[in-house]
Structures are given as structure tokens and as C-alpha cells.
Coordinates of C-alpha atoms and ligand atoms in Angstrom, one line a residue:
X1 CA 0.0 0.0 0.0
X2 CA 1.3 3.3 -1.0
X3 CA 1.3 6.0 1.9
X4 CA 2.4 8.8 -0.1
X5 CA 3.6 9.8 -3.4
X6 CA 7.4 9.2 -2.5
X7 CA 6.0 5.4 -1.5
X8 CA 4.4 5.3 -4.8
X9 CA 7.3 6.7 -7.1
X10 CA 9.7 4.0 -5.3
X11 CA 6.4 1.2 -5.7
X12 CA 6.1 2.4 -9.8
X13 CA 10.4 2.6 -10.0
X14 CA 10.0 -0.9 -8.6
X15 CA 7.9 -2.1 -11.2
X16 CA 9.7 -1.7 -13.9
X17 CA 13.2 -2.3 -13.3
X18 CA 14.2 -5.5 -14.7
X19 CA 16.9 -6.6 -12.8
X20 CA 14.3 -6.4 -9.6
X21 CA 10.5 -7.4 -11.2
X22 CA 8.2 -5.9 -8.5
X23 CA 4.7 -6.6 -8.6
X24 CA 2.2 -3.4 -9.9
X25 CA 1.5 -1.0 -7.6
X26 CA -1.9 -2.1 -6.2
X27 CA -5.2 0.4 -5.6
X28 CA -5.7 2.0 -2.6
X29 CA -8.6 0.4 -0.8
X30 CA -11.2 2.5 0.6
X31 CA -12.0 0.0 3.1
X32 CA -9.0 -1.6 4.0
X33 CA -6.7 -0.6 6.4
X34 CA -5.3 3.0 5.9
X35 CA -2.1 4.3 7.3
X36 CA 0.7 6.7 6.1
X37 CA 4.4 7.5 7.4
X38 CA 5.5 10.2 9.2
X39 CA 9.1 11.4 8.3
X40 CA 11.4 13.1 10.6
X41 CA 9.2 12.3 13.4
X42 CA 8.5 14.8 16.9
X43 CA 7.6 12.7 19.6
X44 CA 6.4 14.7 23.2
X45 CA 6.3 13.2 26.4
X46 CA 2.9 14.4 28.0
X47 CA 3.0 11.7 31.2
X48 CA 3.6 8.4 32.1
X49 CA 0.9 7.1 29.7
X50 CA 0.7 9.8 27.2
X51 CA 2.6 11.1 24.5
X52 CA 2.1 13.3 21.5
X53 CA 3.5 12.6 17.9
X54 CA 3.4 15.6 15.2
X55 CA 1.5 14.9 12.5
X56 CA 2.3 16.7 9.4
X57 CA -0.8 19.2 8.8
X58 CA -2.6 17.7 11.5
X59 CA -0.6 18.8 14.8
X60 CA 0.2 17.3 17.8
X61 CA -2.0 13.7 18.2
X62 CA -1.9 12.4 21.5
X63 CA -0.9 8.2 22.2
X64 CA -1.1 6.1 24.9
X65 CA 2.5 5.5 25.4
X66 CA 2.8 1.6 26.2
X67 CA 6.8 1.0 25.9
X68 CA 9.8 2.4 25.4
X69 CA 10.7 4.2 22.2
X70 CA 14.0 3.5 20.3
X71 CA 16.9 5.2 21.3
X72 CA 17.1 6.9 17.5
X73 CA 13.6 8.2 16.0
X74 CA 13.3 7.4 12.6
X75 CA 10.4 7.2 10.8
X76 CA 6.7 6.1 12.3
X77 CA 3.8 4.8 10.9
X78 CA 0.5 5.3 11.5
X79 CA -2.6 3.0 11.4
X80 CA -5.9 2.4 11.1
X81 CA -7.1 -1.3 11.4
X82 CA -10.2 -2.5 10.1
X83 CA -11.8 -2.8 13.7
X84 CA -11.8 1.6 13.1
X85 CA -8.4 1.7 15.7
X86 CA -6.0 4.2 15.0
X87 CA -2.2 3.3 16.1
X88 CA 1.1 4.6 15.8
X89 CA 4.4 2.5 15.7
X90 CA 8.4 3.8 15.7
X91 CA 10.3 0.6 13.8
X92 CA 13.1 -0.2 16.0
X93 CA 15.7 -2.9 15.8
X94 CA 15.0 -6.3 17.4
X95 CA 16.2 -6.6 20.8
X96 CA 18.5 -10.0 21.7
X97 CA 16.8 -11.8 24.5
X98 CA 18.9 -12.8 27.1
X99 CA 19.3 -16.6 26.8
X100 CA 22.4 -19.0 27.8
X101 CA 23.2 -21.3 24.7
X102 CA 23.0 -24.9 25.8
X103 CA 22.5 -27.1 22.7
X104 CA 18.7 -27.4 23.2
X105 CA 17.1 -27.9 19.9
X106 CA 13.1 -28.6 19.1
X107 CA 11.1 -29.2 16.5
X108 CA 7.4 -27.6 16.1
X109 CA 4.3 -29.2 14.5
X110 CA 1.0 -27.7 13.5
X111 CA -1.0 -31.1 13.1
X112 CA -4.1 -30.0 15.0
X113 CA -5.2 -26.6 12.8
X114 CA -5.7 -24.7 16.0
X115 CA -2.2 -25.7 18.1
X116 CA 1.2 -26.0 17.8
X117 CA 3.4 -29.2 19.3
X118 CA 6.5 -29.7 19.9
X119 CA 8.9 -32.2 20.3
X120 CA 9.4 -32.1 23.6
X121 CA 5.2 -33.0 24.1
X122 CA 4.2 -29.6 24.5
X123 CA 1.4 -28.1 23.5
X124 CA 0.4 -24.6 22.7
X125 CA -3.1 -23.5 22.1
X126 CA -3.9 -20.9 20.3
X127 CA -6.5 -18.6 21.5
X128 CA -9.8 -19.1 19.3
X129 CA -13.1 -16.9 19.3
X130 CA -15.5 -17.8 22.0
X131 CA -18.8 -19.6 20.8
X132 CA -20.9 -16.6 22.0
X133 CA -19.1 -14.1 19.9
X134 CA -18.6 -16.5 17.0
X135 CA -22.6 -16.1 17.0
X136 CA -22.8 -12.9 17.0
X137 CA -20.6 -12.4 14.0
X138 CA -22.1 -15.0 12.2
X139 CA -25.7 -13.3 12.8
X140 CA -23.6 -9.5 11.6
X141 CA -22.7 -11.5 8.7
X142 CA -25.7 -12.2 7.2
X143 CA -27.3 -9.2 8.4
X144 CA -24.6 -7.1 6.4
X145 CA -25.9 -9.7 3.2
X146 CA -29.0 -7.7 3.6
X147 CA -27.3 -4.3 3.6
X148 CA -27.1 -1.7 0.6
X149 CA -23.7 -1.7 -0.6
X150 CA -22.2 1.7 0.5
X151 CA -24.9 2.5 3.1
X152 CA -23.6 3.6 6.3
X153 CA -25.5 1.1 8.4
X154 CA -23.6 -1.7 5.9
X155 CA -20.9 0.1 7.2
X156 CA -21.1 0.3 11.2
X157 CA -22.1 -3.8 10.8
X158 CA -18.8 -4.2 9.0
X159 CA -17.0 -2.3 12.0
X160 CA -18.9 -4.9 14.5
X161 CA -17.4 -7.6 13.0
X162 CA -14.1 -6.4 12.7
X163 CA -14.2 -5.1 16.4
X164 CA -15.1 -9.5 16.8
X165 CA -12.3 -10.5 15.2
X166 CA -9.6 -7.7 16.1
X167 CA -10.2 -9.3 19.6
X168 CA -9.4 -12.5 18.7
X169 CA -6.2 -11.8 16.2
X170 CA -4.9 -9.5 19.4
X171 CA -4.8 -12.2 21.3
X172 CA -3.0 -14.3 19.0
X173 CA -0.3 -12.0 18.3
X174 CA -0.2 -11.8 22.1
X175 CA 0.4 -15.6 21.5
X176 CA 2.8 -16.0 19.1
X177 CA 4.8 -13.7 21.1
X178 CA 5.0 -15.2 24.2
X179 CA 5.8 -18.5 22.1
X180 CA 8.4 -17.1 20.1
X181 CA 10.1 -15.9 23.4
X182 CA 9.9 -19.0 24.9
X183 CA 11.3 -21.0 22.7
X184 CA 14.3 -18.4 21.7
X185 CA 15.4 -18.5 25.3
X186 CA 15.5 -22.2 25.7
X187 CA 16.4 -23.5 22.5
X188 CA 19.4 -23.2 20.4
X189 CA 18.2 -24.6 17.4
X190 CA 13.9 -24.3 16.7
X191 CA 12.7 -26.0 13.4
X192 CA 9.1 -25.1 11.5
X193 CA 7.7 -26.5 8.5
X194 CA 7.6 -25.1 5.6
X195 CA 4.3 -23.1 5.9
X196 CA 1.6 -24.0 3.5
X197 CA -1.6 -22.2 3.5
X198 CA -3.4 -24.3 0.9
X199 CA -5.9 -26.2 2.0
X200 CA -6.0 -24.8 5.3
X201 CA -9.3 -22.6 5.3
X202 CA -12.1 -24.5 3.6
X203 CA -15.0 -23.7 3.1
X204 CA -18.0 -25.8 5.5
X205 CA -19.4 -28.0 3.3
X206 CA -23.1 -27.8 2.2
X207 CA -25.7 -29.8 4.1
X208 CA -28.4 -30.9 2.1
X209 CA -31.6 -29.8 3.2
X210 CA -34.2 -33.3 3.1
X211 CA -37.5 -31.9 2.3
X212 CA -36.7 -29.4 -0.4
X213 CA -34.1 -31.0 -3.0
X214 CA -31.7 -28.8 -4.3
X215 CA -31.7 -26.2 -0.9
X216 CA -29.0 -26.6 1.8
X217 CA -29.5 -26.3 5.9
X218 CA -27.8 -23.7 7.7
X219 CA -24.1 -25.3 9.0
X220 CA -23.9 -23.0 11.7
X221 CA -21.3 -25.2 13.7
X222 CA -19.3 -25.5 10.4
X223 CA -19.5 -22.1 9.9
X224 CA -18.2 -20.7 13.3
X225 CA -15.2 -23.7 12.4
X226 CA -14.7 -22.1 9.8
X227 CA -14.7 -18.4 10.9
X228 CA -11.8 -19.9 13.8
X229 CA -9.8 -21.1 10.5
X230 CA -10.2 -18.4 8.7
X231 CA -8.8 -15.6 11.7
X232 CA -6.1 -18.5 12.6
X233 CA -4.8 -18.9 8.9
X234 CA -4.3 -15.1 8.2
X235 CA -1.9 -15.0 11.6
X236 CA -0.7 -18.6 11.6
X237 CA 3.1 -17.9 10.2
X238 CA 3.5 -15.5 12.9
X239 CA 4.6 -17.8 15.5
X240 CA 7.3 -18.8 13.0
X241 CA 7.6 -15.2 11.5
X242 CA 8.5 -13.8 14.9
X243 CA 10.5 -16.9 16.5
X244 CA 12.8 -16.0 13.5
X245 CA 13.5 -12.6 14.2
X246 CA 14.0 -12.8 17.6
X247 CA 16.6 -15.8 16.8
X248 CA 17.9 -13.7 14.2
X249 CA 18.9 -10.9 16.9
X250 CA 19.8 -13.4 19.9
X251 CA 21.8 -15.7 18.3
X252 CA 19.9 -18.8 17.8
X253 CA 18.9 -20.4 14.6
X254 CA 15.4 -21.6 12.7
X255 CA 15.3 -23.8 10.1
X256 CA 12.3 -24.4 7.9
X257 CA 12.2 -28.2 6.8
X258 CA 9.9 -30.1 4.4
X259 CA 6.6 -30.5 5.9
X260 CA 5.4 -33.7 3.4
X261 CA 4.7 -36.8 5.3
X262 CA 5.6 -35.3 9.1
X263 CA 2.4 -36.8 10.3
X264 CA 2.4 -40.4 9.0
X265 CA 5.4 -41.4 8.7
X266 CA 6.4 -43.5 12.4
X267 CA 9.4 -41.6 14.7
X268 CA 10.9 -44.7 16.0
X269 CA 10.8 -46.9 13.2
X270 CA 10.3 -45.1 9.8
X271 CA 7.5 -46.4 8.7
X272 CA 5.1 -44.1 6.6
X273 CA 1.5 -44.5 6.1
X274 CA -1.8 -42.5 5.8
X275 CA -3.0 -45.4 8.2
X276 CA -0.9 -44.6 10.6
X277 CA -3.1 -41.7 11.4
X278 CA -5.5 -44.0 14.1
X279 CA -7.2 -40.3 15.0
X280 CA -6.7 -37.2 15.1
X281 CA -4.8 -37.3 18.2
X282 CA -3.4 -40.7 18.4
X283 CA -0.7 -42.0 16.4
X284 CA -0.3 -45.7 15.8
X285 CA 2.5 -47.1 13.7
X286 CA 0.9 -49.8 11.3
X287 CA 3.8 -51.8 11.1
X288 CA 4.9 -52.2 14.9
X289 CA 2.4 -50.4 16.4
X290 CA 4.6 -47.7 18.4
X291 CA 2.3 -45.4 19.4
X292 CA 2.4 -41.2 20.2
X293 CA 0.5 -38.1 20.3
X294 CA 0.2 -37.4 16.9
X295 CA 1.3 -33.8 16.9
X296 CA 4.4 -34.8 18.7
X297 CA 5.1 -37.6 16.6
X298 CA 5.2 -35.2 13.8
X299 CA 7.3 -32.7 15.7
X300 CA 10.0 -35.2 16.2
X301 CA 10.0 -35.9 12.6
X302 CA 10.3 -31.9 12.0
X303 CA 13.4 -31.9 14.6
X304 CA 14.6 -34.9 12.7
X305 CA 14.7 -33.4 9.3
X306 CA 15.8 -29.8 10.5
X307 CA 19.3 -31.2 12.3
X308 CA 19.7 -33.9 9.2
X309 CA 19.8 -30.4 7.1
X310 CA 21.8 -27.9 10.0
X311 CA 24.4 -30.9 10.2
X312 CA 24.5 -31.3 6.4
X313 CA 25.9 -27.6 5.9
X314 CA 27.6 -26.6 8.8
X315 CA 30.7 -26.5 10.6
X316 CA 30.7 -29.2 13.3
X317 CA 29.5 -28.2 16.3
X318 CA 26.8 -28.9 19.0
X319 CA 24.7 -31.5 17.4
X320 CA 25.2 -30.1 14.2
X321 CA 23.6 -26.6 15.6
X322 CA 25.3 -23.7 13.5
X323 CA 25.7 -20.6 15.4
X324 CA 23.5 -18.0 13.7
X325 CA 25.1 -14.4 13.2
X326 CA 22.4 -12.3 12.6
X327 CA 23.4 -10.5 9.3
X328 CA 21.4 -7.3 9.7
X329 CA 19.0 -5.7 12.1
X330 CA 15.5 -7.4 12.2
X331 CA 14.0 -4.4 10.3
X332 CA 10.6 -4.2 9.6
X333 CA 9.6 -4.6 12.7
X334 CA 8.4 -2.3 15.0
X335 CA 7.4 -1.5 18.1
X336 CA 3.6 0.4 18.3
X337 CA 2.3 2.4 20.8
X338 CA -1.1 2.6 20.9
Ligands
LIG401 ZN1 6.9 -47.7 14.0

């Protein structure tokens, strides 16, 4: 998204150099999420929770001040999310995390669609929308289907159900936070899958309503299943996203391994069939009938493969564990204030 026209000249320049193929510059949605950058940014301190940014023609804009701002202002960005919430952020380098290097490595699944597993047993739920509110914005959903396109009542439903789901997605950036932390501090080596997004948010399927051929039932528990899918598939790489960037500044490494076959093929013995699947949760080894939490079973797999690759291309060390020097600053990510 463009902010400005500087944004837009380097977006068009972009485009058409050759030796760097960008994508075309894309529209400006009117009812996306807006922002725009603040250059050579003036920051006051009004209190201990308040602050004041300049904005260019605007003036001075008070935020709630909720951390520490980097030692050197840059530029800052301001927001507004689709839940109508207006934010301000300063991009600052990653912090390291204080960790003591000790040769721990793990591996992470994402068998069940709404947790991750690791390899050590653990699992980490993410935080899902609760059944009452799923209702409610299931109900807004097809009351905005009644709605005049461009009407302002259309509109204040559409800001309902973004205030629903911005409720849930803040929670699971909360999440893949706390996660990422976690796992930086303890582990030395941490190896994901290869994220794949297809397939992962599908739609319910149609029930087929008996007494009128041709017309479908409502699938309302589908369809809150769904709604849970679709909010966990648009922040599921974070955990991943964020673990890497903290590793990057702290001195840990991630690896990203092959994610085909993680869940059927057997930890202890190698074996690999769709049968080995027994249930969601259980795994059971067709062959010799070892047995394991599934998403655990698939975890190990992930570790497996991630320190068969680390040991393949690095110098020898802890268990094949390269030290990773993190080549530049984790820019890009910022710290907001709120
Ligand atoms: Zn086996």
C-alpha cells in the first residue's frame, strides 16, 4: 500500500526495473486498512501514559504511550485497522533476548489446525473466538448480506465484525509472542515446517436440506469452524515469522524443513502410512504399532529433518547446531504504541 507519493514513485520505479520485477503497484482500498508514514518524526512526552506525535498538517496527536521508544527516532507509521483503531508505531531494531546457549534444539508441529506441538510433548493453544461471539458475528454477517452496498448502516455492521475478530487476532499476536520468546530463550536450534496455506481454510461444506431437493440447511457449527480457520490462517506464520526474528537478533537459529509426510510417517521406526493416522490425536504405527500423540510424533520428525539439514551444511558443532550471526537488524519490525 502506497502511503504517499514518495512510497508510490519507489512502488512504480520498482515495477519496472528489470533486474528487480516488482509486482504493480496495487489500488488503494477505501476499506482496508489505511495508514501513512511520518518522516522526521516529533515525539512529546505528555505523562507516564501519554505522548504526542506531530503529524504533518494535523498537529500534535496524543498516544497512549505503552513502551519504550527507540533510542534513535526514525520514521513512524500510523494506522488504522479495520476494527476503526488508530495506532502509531516507531520501527526499532529487534532486541536479543537474554538466553544462555546450551544445545537445546526442538522441533514444532501444526498437526491439530488450532495448536502447535513440539517435540518435547508440548502443546500450545492458540486462543480461538468464544462460541458466543462466533454467534454474534455469524448473525452480523448475514445481516450485512441484507445491507445496501455503501450504506452507512452496511458500514457500522462491517465495523462490528471487525471489532469480533480484532479481539481475537490481538490475542494471538499476544500468542505468538509469548511463544516465540519462549522457545528463543530455551532452544538453540527451533525447526518449523515449511508453511503452507493451501488447504487450510475451507469452506463448511453444504448440508443438504431433506425436504426441499436442491436447498442446503444452515451449517452454523461448520461455519463458526470455519470463521476460527479463517482468523487462525491469516496470523498462523506468525509464530514462526516472529521466532525467527528474535533468533535472528539473539543468536539462535530456525530452520524451515519439508513438511510432506511429518504426520504419517512413524518416529521410531520409519515407517510411513496414511493409516498410521489412528485419530486425530493418536498416532499408531501400522507396522509395529509404536504409538504417540500425533502432533508430537510429527514434531519429532520436523526436529529430525531440520538437524539432518543444519548438520548437512555446517561446521561441526553442537549436534550439528550452526551458530547463527544475525546478518542485519530485524528491520521491519516495529514496536507500536497505541
Ligand atoms: Zn513404527
Amino acid at each position: 500500500m502506497a502511503t504517499d507519493i514518495r512510497d508510490f514513485g519507489h512502488a512504480v520505479a520498482a515495477f519496472f526495473d528489470p533486474d528487480n520485477p516488482a509486482g504493480r503497484p496495487s489500488y488503494r482500498s477505501k476499506r482496508g486498512a489505511q495508514g501513512f508514514v511520518i518522516r522526521d518524526t516529533k515525539v512529546r512526552r505528555l505523562s507516564r501514559r501519554w505522548g504526542a506525535v506531530l503529524v504533518p498538517k494535523c498537529g500534535w496527536v496524543r498516544f497512549r504511550w505503552t513502551r519504550a521508544l527507540p533510542g534513535k527516532l526514525g520514521m513512524a507509521r500510523v494506522t488504522l485497522d479495520l476494527a476503526g483503531r488508530w495506532h502509531v508505531s516507531f520501527p526499532a531494531p529487534q532486541p536479543a533476548l537474554g538466553r544462555q546457549p546450551a544445545g537445546a534444539v526442538v522441533g514444532i508441529g501444526r498437526v491439530v489446525r488450532t495448536a502447535l506441538v513440539t517435540s518435547d510433548g508440548q502443546h500450545y493453544r492458540a486462543p480461538r473466538i468464544s462460541d458466543r461471539r462466533a454467534a454474534r458475528y455469524l448473525a452480523l454477517q448475514q445481516r450485512m448480506a441484507r445491507q445496501r452496498k455503501g450504506s452507512a448502516k452496511r458500514e457500522k455492521t462491517r465495523r462490528a465484525m471487525a471489532a469480533i475478530t480484532a479481539r481475537v487476532t490481538d490475542r494471538r499476536k499476544d500468542w505468538a509472542e509469548k511463544i516465540s520468546t519462549r522457545l528463543v530463550q530455551q532452544h538453540d536450534l527451533i525447526v518449523f515446517e515449511k508453511l503452507s496455506t493451501k488447504g487450510m481454510v475451507r469452506k463448511p461444506a453444504p448440508k443438504p436440506d431433506p425436504d426441499r431437493p436442491g436447498a442446503y440447511l444452515p451449517n452454523r457449527a461448520r461455519a463458526k469452524a470455519g470463521l476460527n480457520r479463517g482468523i487462525l490462517a491469516s496470523g498462523w506464520g506468525l509464530p514462526a515469522t516472529r521466532t525467527q526474528q528474535k533468533a535472528e537478533a539473539s543468536g539462535a537459529a530456525v530452520t524451515h524443513t519439508d513438511p510432506r509426510f511429518t504426520s504419517q510417517q512413524c518416529r521410531v521406526c520409519g515407517h510411513t502410512d496414511p493409516g498410521n493416522r489412528e485419530s486425530q490425536p493418536v498416532f499408531r504405527c501400522q507396522q509395529r504399532g509404536h504409538t504417540d500423540h500425533a502432533g508430537a510424533n510429527a514434531a519429532k520428525n520436523i526436529l529430525a529433518r531440520g538437524l539432518a539439514t543444519a548438520s548437512s551444511c555446517a561446521s561441526p558443532g553442537t549436534r550439528g547446531v550452526r551458530p547463527h550471526k544475525p546478518e542485519r537488524s530485524a528491520a521491519g519490525t516495529t514496536r507500536s504504541a497505541a
